[in-house]
Each structure stands twice: as structure tokens, then as C-alpha cells.
Coordinates of C-alpha atoms in Angstrom, one line a residue:
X126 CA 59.9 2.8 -22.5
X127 CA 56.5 1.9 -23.5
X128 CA 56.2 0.9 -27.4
X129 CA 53.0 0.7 -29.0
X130 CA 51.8 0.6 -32.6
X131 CA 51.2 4.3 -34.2
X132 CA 47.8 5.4 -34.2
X133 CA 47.1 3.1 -30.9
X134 CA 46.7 4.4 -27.4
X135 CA 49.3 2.7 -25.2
X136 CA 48.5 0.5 -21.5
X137 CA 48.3 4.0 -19.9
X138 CA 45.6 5.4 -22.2
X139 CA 43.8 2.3 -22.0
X140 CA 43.5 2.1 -18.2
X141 CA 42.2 5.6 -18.2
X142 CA 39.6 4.9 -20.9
X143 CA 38.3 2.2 -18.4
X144 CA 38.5 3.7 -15.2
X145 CA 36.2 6.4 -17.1
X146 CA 33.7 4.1 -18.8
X147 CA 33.5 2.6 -15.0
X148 CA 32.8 5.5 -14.0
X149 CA 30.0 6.5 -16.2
X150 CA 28.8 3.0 -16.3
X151 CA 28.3 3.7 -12.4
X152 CA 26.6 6.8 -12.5
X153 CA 24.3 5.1 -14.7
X154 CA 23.4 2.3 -12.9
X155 CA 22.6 4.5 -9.5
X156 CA 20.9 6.7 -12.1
X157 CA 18.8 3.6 -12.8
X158 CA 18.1 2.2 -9.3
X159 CA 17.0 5.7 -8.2
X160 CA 14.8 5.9 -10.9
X161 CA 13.3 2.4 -9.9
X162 CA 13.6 3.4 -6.1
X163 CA 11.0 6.2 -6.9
X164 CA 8.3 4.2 -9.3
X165 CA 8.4 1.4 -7.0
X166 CA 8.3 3.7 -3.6
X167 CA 4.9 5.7 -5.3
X168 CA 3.4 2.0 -5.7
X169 CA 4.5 1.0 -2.8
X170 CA 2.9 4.1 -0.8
X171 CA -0.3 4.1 -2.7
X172 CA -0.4 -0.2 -2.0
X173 CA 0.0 1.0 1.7
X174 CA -2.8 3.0 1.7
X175 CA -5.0 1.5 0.3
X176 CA -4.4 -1.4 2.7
X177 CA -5.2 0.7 5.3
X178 CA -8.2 1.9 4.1
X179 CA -9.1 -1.7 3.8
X180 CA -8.2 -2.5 7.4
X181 CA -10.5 0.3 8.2
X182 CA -13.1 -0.7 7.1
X183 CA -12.4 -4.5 7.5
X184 CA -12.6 -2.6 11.4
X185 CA -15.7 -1.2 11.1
X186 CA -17.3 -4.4 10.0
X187 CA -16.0 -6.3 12.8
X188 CA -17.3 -3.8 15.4
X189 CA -20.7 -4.1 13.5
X190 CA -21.0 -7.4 13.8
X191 CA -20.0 -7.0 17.6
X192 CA -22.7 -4.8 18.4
X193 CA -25.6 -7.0 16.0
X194 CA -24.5 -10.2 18.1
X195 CA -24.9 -8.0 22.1
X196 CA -28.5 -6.9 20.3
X197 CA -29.4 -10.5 19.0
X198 CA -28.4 -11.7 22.6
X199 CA -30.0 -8.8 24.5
X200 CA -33.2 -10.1 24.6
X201 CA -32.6 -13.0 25.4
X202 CA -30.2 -12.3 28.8
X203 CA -30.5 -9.1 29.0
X204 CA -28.4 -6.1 27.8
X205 CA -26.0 -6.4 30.5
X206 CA -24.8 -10.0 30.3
X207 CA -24.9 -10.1 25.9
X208 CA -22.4 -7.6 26.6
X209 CA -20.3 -9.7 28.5
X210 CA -20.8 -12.7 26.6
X211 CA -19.9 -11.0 23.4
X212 CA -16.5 -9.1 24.7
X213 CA -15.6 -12.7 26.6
X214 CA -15.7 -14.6 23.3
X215 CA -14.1 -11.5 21.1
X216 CA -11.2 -11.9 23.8
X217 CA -10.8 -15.3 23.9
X218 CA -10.7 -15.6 20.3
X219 CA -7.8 -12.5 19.7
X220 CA -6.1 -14.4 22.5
X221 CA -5.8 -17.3 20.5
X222 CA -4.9 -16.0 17.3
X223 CA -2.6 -13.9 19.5
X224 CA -1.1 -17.3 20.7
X225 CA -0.6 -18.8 17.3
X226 CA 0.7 -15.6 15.7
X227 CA 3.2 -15.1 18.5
X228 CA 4.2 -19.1 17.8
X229 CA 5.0 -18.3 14.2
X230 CA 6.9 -14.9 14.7
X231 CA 9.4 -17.4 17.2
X232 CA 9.6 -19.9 14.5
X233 CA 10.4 -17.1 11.9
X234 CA 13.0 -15.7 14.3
X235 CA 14.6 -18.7 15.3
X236 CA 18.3 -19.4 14.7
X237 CA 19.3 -20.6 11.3
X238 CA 19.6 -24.6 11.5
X239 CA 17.5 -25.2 14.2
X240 CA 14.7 -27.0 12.8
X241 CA 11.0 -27.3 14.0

């Protein structure tokens, strides 16, 4: 038989008071993350576009100054050949940024422990 003091709840009472206060205590904390989930997810999406817009635009500038380097160069090989020259040197550059950035992404990936 279980004896307790009067007026105090017994081992029984206790462990039920707990698995309650846990159980509030949880539905707070998910009450919490969810509210942080949603503030940080509108920042997040409005961060997202507005990086996109700036890509965009970064986009537009690049083709810009595409099409003012074929016209600088037009005169003097013709419209034909700036053309070329232009798209050569536009590819060999993205192939060698393509070249390091595929080099990092294997480093990033690489197994844990293996150094380089």
C-alpha cells in the first residue's frame, strides 16, 4: 500500500501531473516552431524573389553588354565575325567558370575525411 502524507498527492498522482505538463509543454513548443516555420518561410519567400528579380536583371545587363561589345566590333570585322568573336569568348568564359564550379561542388560532396 502506498502511504503518503495527508494533503499530498502520492507517486501515482505525481507521474500523471508530469506526463501532462509534458504534454502541454509539447504542444507548446510545436506551437512555437510552427509559428517560427511561418515568419521565417514569408522572409524566406519574399528573399527568394527578390533574388530573382535581381538575377533578372543582373541577365539583362549581361546580354546588353553582349550586344554593345558585337556593335563596338562590327565595324571593325564586320557584323558577321563580332558575332562570333563575341559568343566564342562568352563560351569560353561560362566554360571555365563551369569548370571551377563543378570542381568545388566535387570537393563539397566528397566523402567525410578525405582531405583536399
Amino acid at each position: 500500500m502506498e502511504q503518503h502524507r495527508a494533503g499530498q498527492p502520492g507517486i501515482a498522482e505525481l507521474a500523471m501531473q508530469t506526463v501532462d505538463d509534458a504534454k502541454r509543454w509539447a504542444r507548446a513548443e510545436t506551437a512555437y516552431y510552427k509559428a517560427l516555420a511561418g515568419e521565417r518561410g514569408g522572409d524566406a519567400g519574399i528573399g527568394v524573389g527578390l533574388a530573382l528579380a535581381a538575377a533578372g536583371l543582373v541577365q539583362a545587363a549581361v546580354v546588353a553588354l553582349l550586344v554593345g561589345l558585337v556593335l563596338t566590333l562590327a565595324p571593325a570585322v564586320g557584323p558577321g565575325w563580332a558575332t562570333l568573336i563575341v559568343v566564342v569568348a562568352t563560351l569560353l568564359i561560362a566554360s571555365i567558370i563551369g569548370m571551377v564550379a563543378i570542381g568545388r561542388l566535387r570537393r563539397a560532396a566528397r566523402p567525410l575525411g578525405e582531405e583536399s
